[in-house]
Amino acid sequence: MSENDPRISSAWETYRNFLDHAPPHQVTQQLRSLSVPENLIAELIKRHEVETTKILELKEPLGLGRENATPWYAGPRKGDRNWPAFKAHLQRNLDEDAVDTINEASDKVVAMLDHPAKPAFDSRGLVVGHVQSGKTSNFTAVICKAADRGYRIFIVLSGVHNALRRQTQTRLIRDVVRLNPTLWHQITTPEHDFTPPPNPAALLAAKDQHLLLVVKKNAVVLRKLRKWLAGARAHLQNCPALLIDDEADQATIATKSINPLIAGVLRQLPRVCYVGYTATPFANLLADPVGKEDFYPRDFILSLPRSEDYQGPETLFGRSPLDGEDPANVPGGLDMIREIPDDEVAAMRPAKKSDIATFEPEVTPSFRKAVLWFWLSTAARRVRSGKAEHSSMLVHAHSDTRVHDSYKLPLEQLKLETGKQLAAEDHGLIVELRRLWEAETGRVPADELGEHSVTYEDVADFLPQVITDTKIIMDHYRSTNRLDYESGAATVIAVGGNTLSRGLTLEGLVVSVFVRSSDVYDTLLQMGRWFGYRPGYKDLPRIYMPAEMRRWFTHLATVEAEMRSEIDRLLVEHKTPLEMAVRIRCHPKMRVTAPSKQKAAVRAAAAYGGALVESRYFPAGKGEEAEKWHTNNANAVMRLLQASSTDGWQDGSPAPGRRLWRDVPGDHILRFVRTYRFHEKSTDAAAGLIAAYIEKRMDTGGLTAWNVGVLGVDPAPNASKKGSGPKKVELPGGDVVGTVVRTRLTANRYDDVADIKTLTGSRDEGLDLKLDKVPAVNRTILQNERSKQQPEKGLVLLYPIDAESKATKKDRADLNIVGPAVVWGGALVFPKPIGGQDVEVEYDYLAADLSRVFPAATDEEPEDVSVLDQDLDTDVSAAAP
C-alpha cells in the first residue's frame, strides 16, 4: 500500500481524531477490534511515529509527566522483528488470552517510555506486578518492543543473588536473543556477570545491534559497568538505553553502596529511561521525590493486570472492603490456610539468636500434616496429568542457614519412616492419610475450582513412588545441593530463607510451611512464594502458618488492593506521581518497609465523607477478655439508645423489628465511638481517627445531629418457619426486637475471631431515607439520596446478632461465639459534606512528601535577582525529571 494511496489520507484523519481521545496504542487496539485491515493499521502507525519524530526534533515535550509528554507509541507494526518472534514463542506455551494480556500490558509500559528519537532524556518509572505472576514476561515484551522502535542498550539489574541473575539471563537468551541472534550482542552470560568488553566504539557504532546486559546489584560489578560506560560516553549519544531494575525495592533504595552506583550508571547514559519492576513497591513509593538518587518514580507508575486464575493475597487470605466498595463483593479468601498453634511454633524456630546453634526442630502435628498433604497432593497431580511434574514444598522457618540445615535430619527420617510404613501397609498410617485426604478435599472441593475430583484410592497408588522421588533440599548460599528444575521433573521439599524469597520460582509449589518471624510489609509479601498460578491444581495448595501471621497477610491483601486502586487513579485523573502521591495504609504492629527506606515519607490525611464503616470481626474464643469485649459493646449500645430516646425523637415508620431515632446530638455519637470497640483487624475503623474526624466536621457545622437505628427482626415467631423464632432483645424504654443471623466465612470456622465479612444489608444505609421512588439502590445511589434528604446528618446502625447463628449456605459456618447470647454489631454511615470539600485528619497512611516538588508561589518581587536565579537553579536541578 503506497503512502499516496487515498485510503491512507482518509484513514489518517480518522486516526488523528481518535488520538484526541485515547493514547496511540489504545487507538491501534480499537482499529483492530473494528476489523480494519492490518496493512492499513501498519501504515497509520508508521506515519504517526514519523510525524512524532519530526515534532521531537523541533521541540522538546513539555511537562514533568507522561500525561504531558508527546504520545508516540502506537503498538507493534509491520516489519517489527523482536516482538513478533517473542509473541510466537509465547503462543506455543500460553493460551491466546494470556498472550493478549502480555501484549496489552507491555504496550502501556512502552507508551510511557521516552521516544528514542529525543536528543536527551532521563526519566524514571515504576511497574508494579504481583508476586510470582509473570513480571519477567512483561519486561521481556517491553525489551522486544523497545528494541523494535530504536532502543539500543538494555541493562537489566536482576536482584542481589547469583541464582536469580542466572535465571533472568537464561530466560532473556531463550526469549529474545536466540529468536533473533543477528540483532543482539550479549555482554553478559549465564555463567559470567559483567566484564568490560574491549573496544566499546565498535560495539556501539553498529546501529543494527542491540546490547544486552544482565547485571547483579553488586558494588564491584556496578563500579565496572559505570567505569566502562564513562569510557564509552562519546559513543553513547546515539544509543537510547532502557535500564530495567528487577526487584526495584531491593538494594536500589536507601543503600549506601548500591544506590549511588546505580545512579552513577544512569548518569553515564545521555538518553536513558529507568523502569523499576517490583511486586512490593512500598519503599519506591515512599522515596524522596526530589532526590535524584532516591529513584522515586516521578514520571509514571503502572500496575500490571492479573488473570482470574492468579492466587494472590486477597484470593488466599481475603481482605477488608475499600472505600465505596460493596462488602458483599469483596473476596473472603479460599479455605487453604492452616494455622500452626503457638506452642508448635516454638518447636519449629529458635526463640532467640543464642538458641540457633543448638536448635533442633520437631516434626509437630501441623508440620507432619503439611508433609503428608504434600505427598498426597503431589500424587493427586500425577493422577490428573498421568505423569510426574515439578512439585515443591517450601519450609521457611528462619533466615539463618544453620536453622535450615537443622531440618535435614528430621525430614529425611520422616520420609524414611513413612516409606517403610506405607510398604508394610501400616493400618494407622493409612487411616491417617485417608482422613487427611477426605478432610482437606471436603474443605476445598475440586469441582468448585474447576478441577477434576480424585479419590483416595487413586492417590494411594501413586504415593510410594512420590515419597521415593522426594528430595530434601537445603537451598542457601552455603549449600552445594541447590534447587534444580532443569534436569527433569523434580519432587522437592525445599528448606530456605532469603534465597527463596526474592524472584526465584519454586516450580509447582503446593505446600508452604511459614513460621519465619517478620513484621515488614515488603519482606512478608516477597516471602509469599505461594502466590501465583496453579494450573491443574488450583484446589490443592495449602499454607501452614501462625494465626497472627495469617491476620497480617489479610491486612496486606487490603493494603495491596488499596495501593493498586490509588495507582489506577493516577491514570484516571491524569495525574503524575509528582502531583499525587500513592497512599499506603499502616498497621499498629507492622512496618511498611525498613526505616531507612521511608525517611522522606509523611503521614497522609483521612476523610470519611461518603464512607461506611462497619463491624466485621468479633472475638469468638473462651476467656475473660472476649467476655469483657462483648459486655463493653452491649453497654455502649444501650447507653447510646438511652440517649437517643431521651434527646432524639423516635420515628415509627420502620418495619417490625426495626427502630429509628432522629436528630440525636453528635456528642452522644462521639461518646459511642470512643467506647464501642471495633476489632483491631478492622483497620478502617480506628476509633480515635473516627472521633477526630467527627469533631472536625462538627467544628465546621456538620454532623451535629445523627440518626440512630436498630436493625433487628420481628420478635414474633413466624409460624411458617421451623424453630422457635429469633431471640428477643429488650431495648431501653421496653421495646423488644428479634436477633438477626450473621454467620462466619467457612475458611474462618476454626478461628477465635469470627469473620462475618458483611454486617449491613444492601438497603440498610437507607433506613432513614425515603426510597419508595428509587427503583434500585447501590452505595452511590444511597450516598446521593442522603445528600438530598439528610444533608450533614450521619447514621448509626446497630445489629443485635444471635451469637449462635446457624449457617445455611455452603460457604458459611455457624457463628459460634462463646459466652453472650447476643453480640452487637455497629456501622457508621458518613454523609458527604455539602459543597464537596471534606475535612481531613492525619491518619495511619504514609505517602511520599510532595511538598518540596513545586515550591509555593509568591507574588512578591525579590530584591536580589541574582540570588533568585541561584535558588531556582538549585530547585529545578532537584525537581526536574
JSON list of C-alpha atoms in Angstrom, two decimals, residues 733-860:
[
{"chain": "A", "resi": 733, "resn": "GLY", "atom": "CA", "xyz": [-37.90, 2.05, 77.20]},
{"chain": "A", "resi": 734, "resn": "GLY", "atom": "CA", "xyz": [-39.24, -1.51, 76.93]},
{"chain": "A", "resi": 735, "resn": "ASP", "atom": "CA", "xyz": [-39.17, -2.01, 73.13]},
{"chain": "A", "resi": 736, "resn": "VAL", "atom": "CA", "xyz": [-38.36, -5.56, 72.03]},
{"chain": "A", "resi": 737, "resn": "VAL", "atom": "CA", "xyz": [-36.72, -6.67, 68.78]},
{"chain": "A", "resi": 738, "resn": "GLY", "atom": "CA", "xyz": [-35.57, -10.05, 67.50]},
{"chain": "A", "resi": 739, "resn": "THR", "atom": "CA", "xyz": [-31.96, -11.02, 66.79]},
{"chain": "A", "resi": 740, "resn": "VAL", "atom": "CA", "xyz": [-30.56, -11.20, 63.27]},
{"chain": "A", "resi": 741, "resn": "VAL", "atom": "CA", "xyz": [-28.44, -14.02, 61.84]},
{"chain": "A", "resi": 742, "resn": "ARG", "atom": "CA", "xyz": [-24.85, -13.42, 60.79]},
{"chain": "A", "resi": 743, "resn": "THR", "atom": "CA", "xyz": [-22.55, -16.36, 60.09]},
{"chain": "A", "resi": 744, "resn": "ARG", "atom": "CA", "xyz": [-18.82, -16.58, 59.59]},
{"chain": "A", "resi": 745, "resn": "LEU", "atom": "CA", "xyz": [-16.87, -17.45, 56.47]},
{"chain": "A", "resi": 746, "resn": "THR", "atom": "CA", "xyz": [-16.20, -21.15, 56.07]},
{"chain": "A", "resi": 747, "resn": "ALA", "atom": "CA", "xyz": [-12.46, -20.53, 55.82]},
{"chain": "A", "resi": 748, "resn": "ASN", "atom": "CA", "xyz": [-12.69, -18.86, 59.23]},
{"chain": "A", "resi": 749, "resn": "ARG", "atom": "CA", "xyz": [-14.71, -21.55, 61.00]},
{"chain": "A", "resi": 750, "resn": "TYR", "atom": "CA", "xyz": [-11.98, -22.63, 63.45]},
{"chain": "A", "resi": 751, "resn": "ASP", "atom": "CA", "xyz": [-10.64, -19.16, 64.33]},
{"chain": "A", "resi": 752, "resn": "ASP", "atom": "CA", "xyz": [-11.05, -17.47, 67.69]},
{"chain": "A", "resi": 753, "resn": "VAL", "atom": "CA", "xyz": [-12.04, -14.30, 65.82]},
{"chain": "A", "resi": 754, "resn": "ALA", "atom": "CA", "xyz": [-15.25, -14.65, 63.80]},
{"chain": "A", "resi": 755, "resn": "ASP", "atom": "CA", "xyz": [-15.15, -13.01, 60.36]},
{"chain": "A", "resi": 756, "resn": "ILE", "atom": "CA", "xyz": [-18.70, -12.34, 59.13]},
{"chain": "A", "resi": 757, "resn": "LYS", "atom": "CA", "xyz": [-17.43, -10.38, 56.08]},
{"chain": "A", "resi": 758, "resn": "THR", "atom": "CA", "xyz": [-20.55, -8.20, 55.80]},
{"chain": "A", "resi": 759, "resn": "LEU", "atom": "CA", "xyz": [-22.72, -6.72, 58.54]},
{"chain": "A", "resi": 760, "resn": "THR", "atom": "CA", "xyz": [-25.04, -4.39, 56.63]},
{"chain": "A", "resi": 761, "resn": "GLY", "atom": "CA", "xyz": [-27.62, -5.29, 54.03]},
{"chain": "A", "resi": 762, "resn": "SER", "atom": "CA", "xyz": [-27.75, -3.58, 50.64]},
{"chain": "A", "resi": 763, "resn": "ARG", "atom": "CA", "xyz": [-30.59, -1.19, 51.65]},
{"chain": "A", "resi": 764, "resn": "ASP", "atom": "CA", "xyz": [-29.73, -0.75, 55.33]},
{"chain": "A", "resi": 765, "resn": "GLU", "atom": "CA", "xyz": [-27.98, 2.57, 54.72]},
{"chain": "A", "resi": 766, "resn": "GLY", "atom": "CA", "xyz": [-31.34, 3.88, 53.60]},
{"chain": "A", "resi": 767, "resn": "LEU", "atom": "CA", "xyz": [-33.13, 3.19, 56.91]},
{"chain": "A", "resi": 768, "resn": "ASP", "atom": "CA", "xyz": [-33.64, 6.92, 57.50]},
{"chain": "A", "resi": 769, "resn": "LEU", "atom": "CA", "xyz": [-34.31, 7.76, 53.82]},
{"chain": "A", "resi": 770, "resn": "LYS", "atom": "CA", "xyz": [-37.45, 7.64, 51.69]},
{"chain": "A", "resi": 771, "resn": "LEU", "atom": "CA", "xyz": [-36.66, 5.18, 48.92]},
{"chain": "A", "resi": 772, "resn": "ASP", "atom": "CA", "xyz": [-40.16, 4.38, 47.65]},
{"chain": "A", "resi": 773, "resn": "LYS", "atom": "CA", "xyz": [-39.49, 6.06, 44.31]},
{"chain": "A", "resi": 774, "resn": "VAL", "atom": "CA", "xyz": [-35.95, 4.69, 43.92]},
{"chain": "A", "resi": 775, "resn": "PRO", "atom": "CA", "xyz": [-36.24, 1.51, 41.80]},
{"chain": "A", "resi": 776, "resn": "ALA", "atom": "CA", "xyz": [-32.77, 0.12, 42.62]},
{"chain": "A", "resi": 777, "resn": "VAL", "atom": "CA", "xyz": [-30.10, 1.03, 45.11]},
{"chain": "A", "resi": 778, "resn": "ASN", "atom": "CA", "xyz": [-26.37, 0.75, 45.47]},
{"chain": "A", "resi": 779, "resn": "ARG", "atom": "CA", "xyz": [-23.89, 2.63, 47.65]},
{"chain": "A", "resi": 780, "resn": "THR", "atom": "CA", "xyz": [-23.55, 5.52, 45.19]},
{"chain": "A", "resi": 781, "resn": "ILE", "atom": "CA", "xyz": [-27.31, 5.98, 44.90]},
{"chain": "A", "resi": 782, "resn": "LEU", "atom": "CA", "xyz": [-27.74, 5.85, 48.68]},
{"chain": "A", "resi": 783, "resn": "GLN", "atom": "CA", "xyz": [-24.97, 8.43, 49.17]},
{"chain": "A", "resi": 784, "resn": "ASN", "atom": "CA", "xyz": [-26.62, 10.76, 46.66]},
{"chain": "A", "resi": 785, "resn": "GLU", "atom": "CA", "xyz": [-30.04, 10.31, 48.30]},
{"chain": "A", "resi": 786, "resn": "ARG", "atom": "CA", "xyz": [-28.52, 11.03, 51.70]},
{"chain": "A", "resi": 787, "resn": "SER", "atom": "CA", "xyz": [-27.02, 14.26, 50.39]},
{"chain": "A", "resi": 788, "resn": "LYS", "atom": "CA", "xyz": [-30.50, 15.29, 49.21]},
{"chain": "A", "resi": 789, "resn": "GLN", "atom": "CA", "xyz": [-32.64, 14.05, 52.11]},
{"chain": "A", "resi": 790, "resn": "GLN", "atom": "CA", "xyz": [-30.35, 14.14, 55.17]},
{"chain": "A", "resi": 791, "resn": "PRO", "atom": "CA", "xyz": [-27.55, 16.61, 54.40]},
{"chain": "A", "resi": 792, "resn": "GLU", "atom": "CA", "xyz": [-24.81, 16.78, 57.03]},
{"chain": "A", "resi": 793, "resn": "LYS", "atom": "CA", "xyz": [-26.55, 14.11, 59.10]},
{"chain": "A", "resi": 794, "resn": "GLY", "atom": "CA", "xyz": [-24.84, 10.81, 59.89]},
{"chain": "A", "resi": 795, "resn": "LEU", "atom": "CA", "xyz": [-26.45, 7.43, 60.62]},
{"chain": "A", "resi": 796, "resn": "VAL", "atom": "CA", "xyz": [-25.55, 4.83, 63.25]},
{"chain": "A", "resi": 797, "resn": "LEU", "atom": "CA", "xyz": [-26.84, 1.29, 62.60]},
{"chain": "A", "resi": 798, "resn": "LEU", "atom": "CA", "xyz": [-26.90, -1.27, 65.43]},
{"chain": "A", "resi": 799, "resn": "TYR", "atom": "CA", "xyz": [-27.46, -5.00, 64.91]},
{"chain": "A", "resi": 800, "resn": "PRO", "atom": "CA", "xyz": [-28.41, -7.49, 67.66]},
{"chain": "A", "resi": 801, "resn": "ILE", "atom": "CA", "xyz": [-26.78, -10.68, 66.36]},
{"chain": "A", "resi": 802, "resn": "ASP", "atom": "CA", "xyz": [-27.64, -14.16, 67.61]},
{"chain": "A", "resi": 803, "resn": "ALA", "atom": "CA", "xyz": [-24.33, -15.46, 68.97]},
{"chain": "A", "resi": 804, "resn": "GLU", "atom": "CA", "xyz": [-25.35, -18.99, 67.93]},
{"chain": "A", "resi": 805, "resn": "SER", "atom": "CA", "xyz": [-26.37, -18.05, 64.36]},
{"chain": "A", "resi": 806, "resn": "LYS", "atom": "CA", "xyz": [-26.61, -21.17, 62.24]},
{"chain": "A", "resi": 807, "resn": "ALA", "atom": "CA", "xyz": [-25.21, -21.33, 58.72]},
{"chain": "A", "resi": 808, "resn": "THR", "atom": "CA", "xyz": [-27.47, -22.36, 55.85]},
{"chain": "A", "resi": 809, "resn": "LYS", "atom": "CA", "xyz": [-25.10, -21.74, 52.93]},
{"chain": "A", "resi": 810, "resn": "LYS", "atom": "CA", "xyz": [-22.19, -23.89, 51.81]},
{"chain": "A", "resi": 811, "resn": "ASP", "atom": "CA", "xyz": [-19.61, -21.10, 52.03]},
{"chain": "A", "resi": 812, "resn": "ARG", "atom": "CA", "xyz": [-20.67, -20.24, 55.59]},
{"chain": "A", "resi": 813, "resn": "ALA", "atom": "CA", "xyz": [-20.10, -21.71, 59.05]},
{"chain": "A", "resi": 814, "resn": "ASP", "atom": "CA", "xyz": [-22.00, -21.25, 62.34]},
{"chain": "A", "resi": 815, "resn": "LEU", "atom": "CA", "xyz": [-21.11, -18.03, 64.14]},
{"chain": "A", "resi": 816, "resn": "ASN", "atom": "CA", "xyz": [-20.36, -19.97, 67.33]},
{"chain": "A", "resi": 817, "resn": "ILE", "atom": "CA", "xyz": [-19.42, -17.10, 69.65]},
{"chain": "A", "resi": 818, "resn": "VAL", "atom": "CA", "xyz": [-18.98, -18.45, 73.17]},
{"chain": "A", "resi": 819, "resn": "GLY", "atom": "CA", "xyz": [-20.49, -16.58, 76.13]},
{"chain": "A", "resi": 820, "resn": "PRO", "atom": "CA", "xyz": [-23.03, -13.90, 75.26]},
{"chain": "A", "resi": 821, "resn": "ALA", "atom": "CA", "xyz": [-26.44, -14.73, 73.83]},
{"chain": "A", "resi": 822, "resn": "VAL", "atom": "CA", "xyz": [-26.40, -11.55, 71.73]},
{"chain": "A", "resi": 823, "resn": "VAL", "atom": "CA", "xyz": [-23.50, -9.82, 70.01]},
{"chain": "A", "resi": 824, "resn": "TRP", "atom": "CA", "xyz": [-23.89, -6.17, 68.96]},
{"chain": "A", "resi": 825, "resn": "GLY", "atom": "CA", "xyz": [-22.62, -5.15, 65.55]},
{"chain": "A", "resi": 826, "resn": "GLY", "atom": "CA", "xyz": [-22.28, -1.49, 64.67]},
{"chain": "A", "resi": 827, "resn": "ALA", "atom": "CA", "xyz": [-21.97, 0.58, 61.49]},
{"chain": "A", "resi": 828, "resn": "LEU", "atom": "CA", "xyz": [-21.42, 4.29, 60.86]},
{"chain": "A", "resi": 829, "resn": "VAL", "atom": "CA", "xyz": [-22.67, 5.97, 57.70]},
{"chain": "A", "resi": 830, "resn": "PHE", "atom": "CA", "xyz": [-20.99, 9.30, 56.95]},
{"chain": "A", "resi": 831, "resn": "PRO", "atom": "CA", "xyz": [-22.70, 11.79, 54.62]},
{"chain": "A", "resi": 832, "resn": "LYS", "atom": "CA", "xyz": [-20.69, 13.65, 52.03]},
{"chain": "A", "resi": 833, "resn": "PRO", "atom": "CA", "xyz": [-20.09, 17.25, 53.10]},
{"chain": "A", "resi": 834, "resn": "ILE", "atom": "CA", "xyz": [-22.21, 19.96, 51.50]},
{"chain": "A", "resi": 835, "resn": "GLY", "atom": "CA", "xyz": [-20.09, 21.67, 48.89]},
{"chain": "A", "resi": 836, "resn": "GLY", "atom": "CA", "xyz": [-17.94, 18.60, 48.33]},
{"chain": "A", "resi": 837, "resn": "GLN", "atom": "CA", "xyz": [-14.91, 19.77, 50.36]},
{"chain": "A", "resi": 838, "resn": "ASP", "atom": "CA", "xyz": [-14.28, 17.22, 53.10]},
{"chain": "A", "resi": 839, "resn": "VAL", "atom": "CA", "xyz": [-12.30, 17.86, 56.26]},
{"chain": "A", "resi": 840, "resn": "GLU", "atom": "CA", "xyz": [-9.19, 15.76, 56.84]},
{"chain": "A", "resi": 841, "resn": "VAL", "atom": "CA", "xyz": [-7.42, 14.35, 59.85]},
{"chain": "A", "resi": 842, "resn": "GLU", "atom": "CA", "xyz": [-3.92, 12.93, 59.93]},
{"chain": "A", "resi": 843, "resn": "TYR", "atom": "CA", "xyz": [-4.15, 9.17, 59.99]},
{"chain": "A", "resi": 844, "resn": "ASP", "atom": "CA", "xyz": [-2.39, 5.89, 59.58]},
{"chain": "A", "resi": 845, "resn": "TYR", "atom": "CA", "xyz": [-1.33, 6.19, 55.95]},
{"chain": "A", "resi": 846, "resn": "LEU", "atom": "CA", "xyz": [2.11, 7.01, 54.60]},
{"chain": "A", "resi": 847, "resn": "ALA", "atom": "CA", "xyz": [2.86, 8.81, 51.35]},
{"chain": "A", "resi": 848, "resn": "ALA", "atom": "CA", "xyz": [5.78, 10.46, 49.60]},
{"chain": "A", "resi": 849, "resn": "ASP", "atom": "CA", "xyz": [6.32, 14.07, 50.65]},
{"chain": "A", "resi": 850, "resn": "LEU", "atom": "CA", "xyz": [5.49, 16.16, 47.57]},
{"chain": "A", "resi": 851, "resn": "SER", "atom": "CA", "xyz": [5.63, 19.48, 49.40]},
{"chain": "A", "resi": 852, "resn": "ARG", "atom": "CA", "xyz": [9.08, 20.32, 48.04]},
{"chain": "A", "resi": 853, "resn": "VAL", "atom": "CA", "xyz": [8.41, 19.32, 44.44]},
{"chain": "A", "resi": 854, "resn": "PHE", "atom": "CA", "xyz": [6.65, 22.56, 43.49]},
{"chain": "A", "resi": 855, "resn": "PRO", "atom": "CA", "xyz": [7.64, 25.43, 45.84]},
{"chain": "A", "resi": 856, "resn": "ALA", "atom": "CA", "xyz": [4.78, 27.67, 46.94]},
{"chain": "A", "resi": 857, "resn": "ALA", "atom": "CA", "xyz": [4.18, 30.56, 44.54]},
{"chain": "A", "resi": 858, "resn": "THR", "atom": "CA", "xyz": [4.58, 34.17, 45.68]},
{"chain": "A", "resi": 859, "resn": "ASP", "atom": "CA", "xyz": [3.61, 37.46, 44.06]},
{"chain": "A", "resi": 860, "resn": "GLU", "atom": "CA", "xyz": [6.37, 39.39, 45.79]}
]
